[in-house]
Amino acid sequence: MRLKRILGMVSAVMMLGVCAVPAYADSEADIPEYSADKSILTTDTSAPSISFDMKDWERYIHVTPDGEKISIGVSQEKTYAYQGASLKITATQPNDISDFCTYSALIRDENNELVYPGSDAEDAQYLTMGVELEAKDYGMSCFDGCMISFKYRINQDAQGKLLGDSVFAFPCTDEYKTVTSNSVQLKINTDASNNVTQYATALIPIPDKCGATKFVFEIPVIKKMDKTDVLYIDNIVIDTPLQQNGTDLQVMNLDGYNKSAKAQEIVQGLKIQPKSNGLSSTSTSEADSSRGIGVIGIVVIVVVVVVVVGAVILVIKKKRSRFY
């Protein structure tokens, strides 16, 4: 089994949420055949495709047309960077909005009812506010069959302002139609393995022959919000479906890479948020009850931990962890 397929199976371990949504596929006749400029492909995995360490990253990141509605700004961030420098995405929302965002249909209440009625209609109109990668900038006709991975961190100051307290990362067509039934919901998480004070990893496989000419990082700010740094992204790796002598080819580093910069898991200068953060604390009786898990429960927990750790180790040993 190809390494990329293995990673596709374990990617859910690394991602914070994978949610099913309706897919919008063009007819196969309209889907461009995958092609790539092989002069910018490499088997060398020592550097990401885009690192944001030098100024040339500006050629490879674009604001979506709807991004203007929240005055999206993109800049290089070094203070709270993952490695060297990261991309910082800033947004402002002057008013609460009632418009649907791309994944409004994902948001349901405790009864599984739509929070935004009509968002699941076939003819529903959506805003796609965020930044995007365009396949043509990376020497490719489309992203079909590729794997895109990256490091990211969400600013907790945006909590309560984002659709589902989340940002979304997904491939789409030129018309911003989603092309896969699996989208990645990156939800604000303040637990021990959080994505607020440390960088998390996302791995997103893109289906073959789906017409994905863009890849979007959506910043769905739906509540009034003063100018806020919302999302940080670093070390984007674009793996292609092509191989050279049995080894997968990825897009080489295009914007300059500071390989001497040390990666950091905990972002310096930020305080860990208390785990309560609006959640009720466990009562004494609940805590006493939890101690009675028993031997069988402990065995199950150990097995689950071993499986998860094994999957992560596989990724670390065989994939992109040289970017930490």
mmCIF file of C-alpha atoms in Angstrom:
data_model
loop_
_atom_site.group_PDB
_atom_site.id
_atom_site.type_symbol
_atom_site.label_atom_id
_atom_site.label_comp_id
_atom_site.label_asym_id
_atom_site.label_seq_id
_atom_site.Cartn_x
_atom_site.Cartn_y
_atom_site.Cartn_z
ATOM 1 C CA MET A 1 0.000 0.000 0.000
ATOM 2 C CA ARG A 2 1.330 3.382 -0.930
ATOM 3 C CA LEU A 3 2.435 5.587 1.952
ATOM 4 C CA LYS A 4 -0.056 8.250 0.936
ATOM 5 C CA ARG A 5 -2.962 5.825 1.287
ATOM 6 C CA ILE A 6 -1.716 4.746 4.715
ATOM 7 C CA LEU A 7 -1.617 8.382 5.786
ATOM 8 C CA GLY A 8 -5.112 8.851 4.433
ATOM 9 C CA MET A 9 -6.344 6.187 6.836
ATOM 10 C CA VAL A 10 -4.609 7.616 9.905
ATOM 11 C CA SER A 11 -5.146 11.276 9.107
ATOM 12 C CA ALA A 12 -8.221 11.400 11.348
ATOM 13 C CA VAL A 13 -5.866 10.892 14.294
ATOM 14 C CA MET A 14 -4.153 14.150 13.451
ATOM 15 C CA MET A 15 -7.222 16.176 12.516
ATOM 16 C CA LEU A 16 -9.603 17.695 15.041
ATOM 17 C CA GLY A 17 -12.784 16.863 13.180
ATOM 18 C CA VAL A 18 -13.961 15.209 9.983
ATOM 19 C CA CYS A 19 -17.566 15.876 9.094
ATOM 20 C CA ALA A 20 -19.719 14.576 6.275
ATOM 21 C CA VAL A 21 -21.293 17.204 4.046
ATOM 22 C CA PRO A 22 -23.012 17.095 0.658
ATOM 23 C CA ALA A 23 -20.551 16.829 -2.221
ATOM 24 C CA TYR A 24 -20.838 18.900 -5.373
ATOM 25 C CA ALA A 25 -19.151 17.173 -8.269
ATOM 26 C CA ASP A 26 -19.006 18.506 -11.780
ATOM 27 C CA SER A 27 -19.469 16.039 -14.607
ATOM 28 C CA GLU A 28 -16.308 14.070 -15.277
ATOM 29 C CA ALA A 29 -16.069 15.637 -18.710
ATOM 30 C CA ASP A 30 -15.533 19.043 -17.099
ATOM 31 C CA ILE A 31 -12.818 17.849 -14.710
ATOM 32 C CA PRO A 32 -9.283 18.716 -15.846
ATOM 33 C CA GLU A 33 -6.801 15.872 -16.242
ATOM 34 C CA TYR A 34 -4.180 15.991 -13.507
ATOM 35 C CA SER A 35 -0.834 17.285 -14.711
ATOM 36 C CA ALA A 36 2.159 18.822 -12.962
ATOM 37 C CA ASP A 37 5.327 20.711 -13.789
ATOM 38 C CA LYS A 38 7.854 18.051 -12.840
ATOM 39 C CA SER A 39 10.637 20.602 -12.595
ATOM 40 C CA ILE A 40 9.216 21.756 -9.245
ATOM 41 C CA LEU A 41 8.538 18.278 -7.855
ATOM 42 C CA THR A 42 10.968 16.494 -5.574
ATOM 43 C CA THR A 43 11.487 13.383 -3.475
ATOM 44 C CA ASP A 44 13.377 15.511 -0.929
ATOM 45 C CA THR A 45 11.132 15.832 2.129
ATOM 46 C CA SER A 46 13.462 18.021 4.179
ATOM 47 C CA ALA A 47 11.485 21.200 3.441
ATOM 48 C CA PRO A 48 7.755 22.008 3.143
ATOM 49 C CA SER A 49 6.254 23.304 -0.086
ATOM 50 C CA ILE A 50 5.414 26.650 1.556
ATOM 51 C CA SER A 51 7.127 27.677 4.802
ATOM 52 C CA PHE A 52 6.259 31.408 5.080
ATOM 53 C CA ASP A 53 9.845 32.067 6.211
ATOM 54 C CA MET A 54 10.689 34.419 3.318
ATOM 55 C CA LYS A 55 8.694 37.066 1.474
ATOM 56 C CA ASP A 56 7.904 34.976 -1.624
ATOM 57 C CA TRP A 57 4.985 33.271 0.167
ATOM 58 C CA GLU A 58 2.819 36.183 -1.012
ATOM 59 C CA ARG A 59 2.843 34.694 -4.521
ATOM 60 C CA TYR A 60 1.154 31.503 -3.326
ATOM 61 C CA ILE A 61 -1.594 32.663 -0.950
ATOM 62 C CA HIS A 62 -4.729 34.539 -2.076
ATOM 63 C CA VAL A 63 -7.760 35.984 -0.283
ATOM 64 C CA THR A 64 -11.066 34.582 -1.536
ATOM 65 C CA PRO A 65 -13.442 37.129 -3.120
ATOM 66 C CA ASP A 66 -15.815 36.815 -0.140
ATOM 67 C CA GLY A 67 -12.874 37.370 2.200
ATOM 68 C CA GLU A 68 -13.260 41.077 1.596
ATOM 69 C CA LYS A 69 -16.514 40.976 3.576
ATOM 70 C CA ILE A 70 -14.516 40.427 6.769
ATOM 71 C CA SER A 71 -11.499 42.485 5.705
ATOM 72 C CA ILE A 72 -9.195 39.477 5.775
ATOM 73 C CA GLY A 73 -5.544 40.363 6.130
ATOM 74 C CA VAL A 74 -2.569 38.049 5.682
ATOM 75 C CA SER A 75 0.915 38.696 7.018
ATOM 76 C CA GLN A 76 4.072 36.980 8.194
ATOM 77 C CA GLU A 77 4.135 36.180 11.915
ATOM 78 C CA LYS A 78 7.366 35.519 13.800
ATOM 79 C CA THR A 79 6.486 36.085 17.463
ATOM 80 C CA TYR A 80 3.958 33.260 17.691
ATOM 81 C CA ALA A 81 5.324 31.235 14.785
ATOM 82 C CA TYR A 82 5.598 27.468 14.634
ATOM 83 C CA GLN A 83 8.962 27.391 12.875
ATOM 84 C CA GLY A 84 10.818 30.461 11.668
ATOM 85 C CA ALA A 85 7.739 32.373 10.526
ATOM 86 C CA SER A 86 4.094 31.471 10.017
ATOM 87 C CA LEU A 87 1.161 32.903 8.087
ATOM 88 C CA LYS A 88 -1.175 35.012 10.242
ATOM 89 C CA ILE A 89 -4.759 35.541 9.069
ATOM 90 C CA THR A 90 -6.657 38.493 10.554
ATOM 91 C CA ALA A 91 -10.370 39.273 10.180
ATOM 92 C CA THR A 92 -12.963 41.869 11.184
ATOM 93 C CA GLN A 93 -16.741 41.445 11.253
ATOM 94 C CA PRO A 94 -18.675 44.732 11.591
ATOM 95 C CA ASN A 95 -22.036 43.001 12.248
ATOM 96 C CA ASP A 96 -23.604 39.620 12.912
ATOM 97 C CA ILE A 97 -24.446 38.004 9.586
ATOM 98 C CA SER A 98 -27.334 35.739 8.552
ATOM 99 C CA ASP A 99 -25.717 34.564 5.310
ATOM 100 C CA PHE A 100 -24.779 30.907 5.047
ATOM 101 C CA CYS A 101 -21.118 29.943 5.115
ATOM 102 C CA THR A 102 -19.880 26.886 3.221
ATOM 103 C CA TYR A 103 -20.460 24.491 6.125
ATOM 104 C CA SER A 104 -23.506 26.017 7.808
ATOM 105 C CA ALA A 105 -25.334 22.736 7.185
ATOM 106 C CA LEU A 106 -22.933 21.005 9.583
ATOM 107 C CA ILE A 107 -24.164 22.990 12.570
ATOM 108 C CA ARG A 108 -27.002 21.199 14.339
ATOM 109 C CA ASP A 109 -28.564 21.407 17.791
ATOM 110 C CA GLU A 110 -28.913 18.683 20.423
ATOM 111 C CA ASN A 111 -31.917 17.308 18.500
ATOM 112 C CA ASN A 112 -29.890 17.129 15.279
ATOM 113 C CA GLU A 113 -31.938 19.957 13.829
ATOM 114 C CA LEU A 114 -30.323 22.543 11.572
ATOM 115 C CA VAL A 115 -29.273 25.661 13.433
ATOM 116 C CA TYR A 116 -29.416 27.449 10.061
ATOM 117 C CA PRO A 117 -32.582 26.189 8.310
ATOM 118 C CA GLY A 118 -32.277 26.052 4.549
ATOM 119 C CA SER A 119 -28.501 25.742 4.568
ATOM 120 C CA ASP A 120 -28.788 22.164 3.312
ATOM 121 C CA ALA A 121 -30.900 23.107 0.297
ATOM 122 C CA GLU A 122 -29.424 22.158 -3.039
ATOM 123 C CA ASP A 123 -29.681 25.736 -4.311
ATOM 124 C CA ALA A 124 -28.478 27.410 -1.102
ATOM 125 C CA GLN A 125 -26.033 30.269 -1.625
ATOM 126 C CA TYR A 126 -22.888 30.413 0.484
ATOM 127 C CA LEU A 127 -20.136 32.806 1.452
ATOM 128 C CA THR A 128 -16.602 31.406 1.367
ATOM 129 C CA MET A 129 -14.555 33.827 3.462
ATOM 130 C CA GLY A 130 -10.913 32.920 3.819
ATOM 131 C CA VAL A 131 -7.675 32.368 1.947
ATOM 132 C CA GLU A 132 -6.901 29.900 -0.785
ATOM 133 C CA LEU A 133 -4.223 27.989 -2.650
ATOM 134 C CA GLU A 134 -4.622 27.806 -6.415
ATOM 135 C CA ALA A 135 -3.301 24.682 -8.144
ATOM 136 C CA LYS A 136 -1.884 26.656 -11.057
ATOM 137 C CA ASP A 137 0.481 28.496 -8.687
ATOM 138 C CA TYR A 138 2.032 25.150 -7.803
ATOM 139 C CA GLY A 139 2.543 23.999 -11.388
ATOM 140 C CA MET A 140 -0.514 21.742 -11.375
ATOM 141 C CA SER A 141 -3.762 21.630 -13.306
ATOM 142 C CA CYS A 142 -5.623 20.629 -10.108
ATOM 143 C CA PHE A 143 -5.053 19.134 -6.667
ATOM 144 C CA ASP A 144 -6.789 15.858 -7.535
ATOM 145 C CA GLY A 145 -5.109 12.889 -5.871
ATOM 146 C CA CYS A 146 -2.845 15.099 -3.737
ATOM 147 C CA MET A 147 -2.377 15.126 0.026
ATOM 148 C CA ILE A 148 -2.136 18.525 1.727
ATOM 149 C CA SER A 149 -0.761 18.770 5.257
ATOM 150 C CA PHE A 150 -0.028 21.775 7.443
ATOM 151 C CA LYS A 151 0.464 23.055 10.968
ATOM 152 C CA TYR A 152 -2.128 25.426 12.397
ATOM 153 C CA ARG A 153 -3.171 27.289 15.527
ATOM 154 C CA ILE A 154 -6.453 29.110 16.252
ATOM 155 C CA ASN A 155 -6.574 32.226 18.422
ATOM 156 C CA GLN A 156 -9.024 31.671 21.270
ATOM 157 C CA ASP A 157 -10.006 35.346 21.030
ATOM 158 C CA ALA A 158 -12.164 34.250 18.060
ATOM 159 C CA GLN A 159 -14.187 31.826 20.185
ATOM 160 C CA GLY A 160 -17.885 32.575 20.000
ATOM 161 C CA LYS A 161 -17.424 34.502 16.748
ATOM 162 C CA LEU A 162 -16.812 31.623 14.304
ATOM 163 C CA LEU A 163 -19.344 29.228 12.795
ATOM 164 C CA GLY A 164 -19.213 26.238 15.119
ATOM 165 C CA ASP A 165 -16.177 27.802 16.837
ATOM 166 C CA SER A 166 -14.225 26.407 13.886
ATOM 167 C CA VAL A 167 -12.272 27.115 10.762
ATOM 168 C CA PHE A 168 -12.533 24.741 7.807
ATOM 169 C CA ALA A 169 -9.995 23.432 5.292
ATOM 170 C CA PHE A 170 -11.209 21.850 2.063
ATOM 171 C CA PRO A 171 -10.600 21.417 -1.687
ATOM 172 C CA CYS A 172 -13.082 22.951 -4.123
ATOM 173 C CA THR A 173 -13.689 24.004 -7.713
ATOM 174 C CA ASP A 174 -13.094 27.443 -9.197
ATOM 175 C CA GLU A 175 -16.728 28.209 -8.256
ATOM 176 C CA TYR A 176 -16.055 27.202 -4.607
ATOM 177 C CA LYS A 177 -18.147 24.042 -4.831
ATOM 178 C CA THR A 178 -16.924 21.351 -2.465
ATOM 179 C CA VAL A 179 -15.661 18.230 -4.210
ATOM 180 C CA THR A 180 -15.530 15.651 -1.441
ATOM 181 C CA SER A 181 -17.896 14.294 1.178
ATOM 182 C CA ASN A 182 -15.191 14.675 3.833
ATOM 183 C CA SER A 183 -14.334 18.165 5.004
ATOM 184 C CA VAL A 184 -12.001 19.069 7.813
ATOM 185 C CA GLN A 185 -13.485 21.067 10.659
ATOM 186 C CA LEU A 186 -10.735 22.525 12.826
ATOM 187 C CA LYS A 187 -12.567 23.344 16.032
ATOM 188 C CA ILE A 188 -11.124 25.483 18.822
ATOM 189 C CA ASN A 189 -9.825 23.048 21.421
ATOM 190 C CA THR A 190 -8.443 24.043 24.825
ATOM 191 C CA ASP A 191 -7.791 20.563 26.196
ATOM 192 C CA ALA A 192 -4.303 19.285 27.017
ATOM 193 C CA SER A 193 -3.555 18.555 23.346
ATOM 194 C CA ASN A 194 -4.982 21.896 22.292
ATOM 195 C CA ASN A 195 -4.725 23.981 19.146
ATOM 196 C CA VAL A 196 -4.787 27.309 20.989
ATOM 197 C CA THR A 197 -1.421 27.556 22.727
ATOM 198 C CA GLN A 198 0.308 25.002 20.495
ATOM 199 C CA TYR A 199 0.280 24.038 16.846
ATOM 200 C CA ALA A 200 -1.725 21.039 15.665
ATOM 201 C CA THR A 201 -1.347 19.002 12.471
ATOM 202 C CA ALA A 202 -3.916 18.415 9.740
ATOM 203 C CA LEU A 203 -3.569 15.939 6.861
ATOM 204 C CA ILE A 204 -6.153 16.189 4.091
ATOM 205 C CA PRO A 205 -6.328 13.640 1.249
ATOM 206 C CA ILE A 206 -7.996 14.905 -1.936
ATOM 207 C CA PRO A 207 -9.890 12.402 -4.128
ATOM 208 C CA ASP A 208 -8.818 11.560 -7.663
ATOM 209 C CA LYS A 209 -10.741 13.131 -10.548
ATOM 210 C CA CYS A 210 -12.771 15.574 -8.457
ATOM 211 C CA GLY A 211 -11.871 18.880 -10.139
ATOM 212 C CA ALA A 212 -10.228 20.499 -7.102
ATOM 213 C CA THR A 213 -8.499 23.540 -8.569
ATOM 214 C CA LYS A 214 -8.449 25.378 -5.224
ATOM 215 C CA PHE A 215 -7.808 24.580 -1.570
ATOM 216 C CA VAL A 216 -9.480 26.905 0.932
ATOM 217 C CA PHE A 217 -8.858 27.797 4.549
ATOM 218 C CA GLU A 218 -12.270 29.203 5.467
ATOM 219 C CA ILE A 219 -12.570 31.748 8.304
ATOM 220 C CA PRO A 220 -16.369 31.863 8.863
ATOM 221 C CA VAL A 221 -16.731 34.869 11.184
ATOM 222 C CA ILE A 222 -20.493 35.182 11.692
ATOM 223 C CA LYS A 223 -20.637 37.319 14.838
ATOM 224 C CA LYS A 224 -19.570 40.919 15.295
ATOM 225 C CA MET A 225 -15.830 40.949 15.971
ATOM 226 C CA ASP A 226 -13.230 43.665 16.162
ATOM 227 C CA LYS A 227 -10.051 43.099 14.198
ATOM 228 C CA THR A 228 -8.636 39.817 15.501
ATOM 229 C CA ASP A 229 -5.797 37.476 14.628
ATOM 230 C CA VAL A 230 -7.811 34.315 13.953
ATOM 231 C CA LEU A 231 -5.622 31.633 12.376
ATOM 232 C CA TYR A 232 -1.922 30.828 12.066
ATOM 233 C CA ILE A 233 -0.688 28.365 9.419
ATOM 234 C CA ASP A 234 2.779 26.986 8.795
ATOM 235 C CA ASN A 235 4.708 24.407 6.773
ATOM 236 C CA ILE A 236 2.225 23.473 4.058
ATOM 237 C CA VAL A 237 3.256 20.271 2.275
ATOM 238 C CA ILE A 238 1.663 19.308 -1.043
ATOM 239 C CA ASP A 239 2.174 15.642 -1.901
ATOM 240 C CA THR A 240 1.255 14.728 -5.459
ATOM 241 C CA PRO A 241 -0.116 11.432 -6.802
ATOM 242 C CA LEU A 242 3.071 11.068 -8.864
ATOM 243 C CA GLN A 243 6.103 8.956 -8.053
ATOM 244 C CA GLN A 244 9.730 8.726 -9.083
ATOM 245 C CA ASN A 245 11.305 5.282 -8.831
ATOM 246 C CA GLY A 246 8.583 4.236 -6.410
ATOM 247 C CA THR A 247 8.977 7.312 -4.164
ATOM 248 C CA ASP A 248 6.192 9.871 -3.817
ATOM 249 C CA LEU A 249 6.828 13.311 -5.286
ATOM 250 C CA GLN A 250 5.911 16.493 -3.432
ATOM 251 C CA VAL A 251 5.970 20.118 -4.504
ATOM 252 C CA MET A 252 9.413 21.442 -3.624
ATOM 253 C CA ASN A 253 9.875 24.456 -1.390
ATOM 254 C CA LEU A 254 8.867 27.509 -3.397
ATOM 255 C CA ASP A 255 9.121 30.447 -0.999
ATOM 256 C CA GLY A 256 12.423 29.859 0.832
ATOM 257 C CA TYR A 257 12.892 27.766 3.965
ATOM 258 C CA ASN A 258 14.744 28.624 7.148
ATOM 259 C CA LYS A 259 15.898 25.094 7.962
ATOM 260 C CA SER A 260 17.897 26.282 10.973
ATOM 261 C CA ALA A 261 14.782 27.606 12.746
ATOM 262 C CA LYS A 262 13.627 25.415 15.615
ATOM 263 C CA ALA A 263 10.010 24.300 15.736
ATOM 264 C CA GLN A 264 8.056 24.943 18.906
ATOM 265 C CA GLU A 265 5.068 22.999 20.148
ATOM 266 C CA ILE A 266 4.070 25.457 22.892
ATOM 267 C CA VAL A 267 3.874 29.016 21.602
ATOM 268 C CA GLN A 268 6.050 31.245 23.741
ATOM 269 C CA GLY A 269 4.388 34.134 25.531
ATOM 270 C CA LEU A 270 0.921 32.561 25.658
ATOM 271 C CA LYS A 271 -0.757 31.365 28.817
ATOM 272 C CA ILE A 272 -2.503 28.004 28.909
ATOM 273 C CA GLN A 273 -6.239 28.619 29.244
ATOM 274 C CA PRO A 274 -7.927 26.927 32.222
ATOM 275 C CA LYS A 275 -9.670 23.731 31.185
ATOM 276 C CA SER A 276 -12.956 24.869 32.741
ATOM 277 C CA ASN A 277 -13.410 27.717 30.216
ATOM 278 C CA GLY A 278 -17.168 27.751 30.615
ATOM 279 C CA LEU A 279 -17.482 23.988 31.105
ATOM 280 C CA SER A 280 -18.816 22.598 34.375
ATOM 281 C CA SER A 281 -16.204 20.932 36.546
ATOM 282 C CA THR A 282 -16.469 17.286 37.553
ATOM 283 C CA SER A 283 -18.232 16.828 40.893
ATOM 284 C CA THR A 284 -16.797 14.729 43.737
ATOM 285 C CA SER A 285 -19.325 11.969 43.145
ATOM 286 C CA GLU A 286 -18.515 11.877 39.432
ATOM 287 C CA ALA A 287 -14.831 11.741 40.213
ATOM 288 C CA ASP A 288 -15.364 8.873 42.697
ATOM 289 C CA SER A 289 -17.436 7.038 40.104
ATOM 290 C CA SER A 290 -14.765 7.485 37.454
ATOM 291 C CA ARG A 291 -12.261 5.743 39.701
ATOM 292 C CA GLY A 292 -14.322 2.570 39.473
ATOM 293 C CA ILE A 293 -13.559 1.925 35.814
ATOM 294 C CA GLY A 294 -12.165 -1.508 36.640
ATOM 295 C CA VAL A 295 -9.613 -3.745 34.983
ATOM 296 C CA ILE A 296 -11.579 -4.226 31.774
ATOM 297 C CA GLY A 297 -11.977 -0.476 31.313
ATOM 298 C CA ILE A 298 -8.278 0.072 31.889
ATOM 299 C CA VAL A 299 -7.388 -2.617 29.345
ATOM 300 C CA VAL A 300 -9.693 -1.024 26.755
ATOM 301 C CA ILE A 301 -8.171 2.392 27.381
ATOM 302 C CA VAL A 302 -4.637 1.002 27.066
ATOM 303 C CA VAL A 303 -5.510 -0.729 23.771
ATOM 304 C CA VAL A 304 -7.004 2.477 22.341
ATOM 305 C CA VAL A 305 -3.974 4.502 23.412
ATOM 306 C CA VAL A 306 -1.616 1.963 21.851
ATOM 307 C CA VAL A 307 -3.524 2.040 18.544
ATOM 308 C CA VAL A 308 -3.568 5.858 18.404
ATOM 309 C CA VAL A 309 0.080 6.182 19.417
ATOM 310 C CA GLY A 310 1.040 3.542 16.874
ATOM 311 C CA ALA A 311 -0.735 5.449 14.094
ATOM 312 C CA VAL A 312 0.943 8.698 15.070
ATOM 313 C CA ILE A 313 4.357 7.008 15.261
ATOM 314 C CA LEU A 314 3.791 5.638 11.748
ATOM 315 C CA VAL A 315 3.174 9.151 10.511
ATOM 316 C CA ILE A 316 6.160 10.525 12.392
ATOM 317 C CA LYS A 317 8.523 7.853 11.101
ATOM 318 C CA LYS A 318 7.345 7.752 7.517
ATOM 319 C CA LYS A 319 5.963 11.137 6.670
ATOM 320 C CA ARG A 320 6.532 14.841 7.226
ATOM 321 C CA SER A 321 7.559 15.053 10.852
ATOM 322 C CA ARG A 322 10.905 16.480 9.926
ATOM 323 C CA PHE A 323 8.882 19.733 9.940
ATOM 324 C CA TYR A 324 7.974 18.759 13.504
#
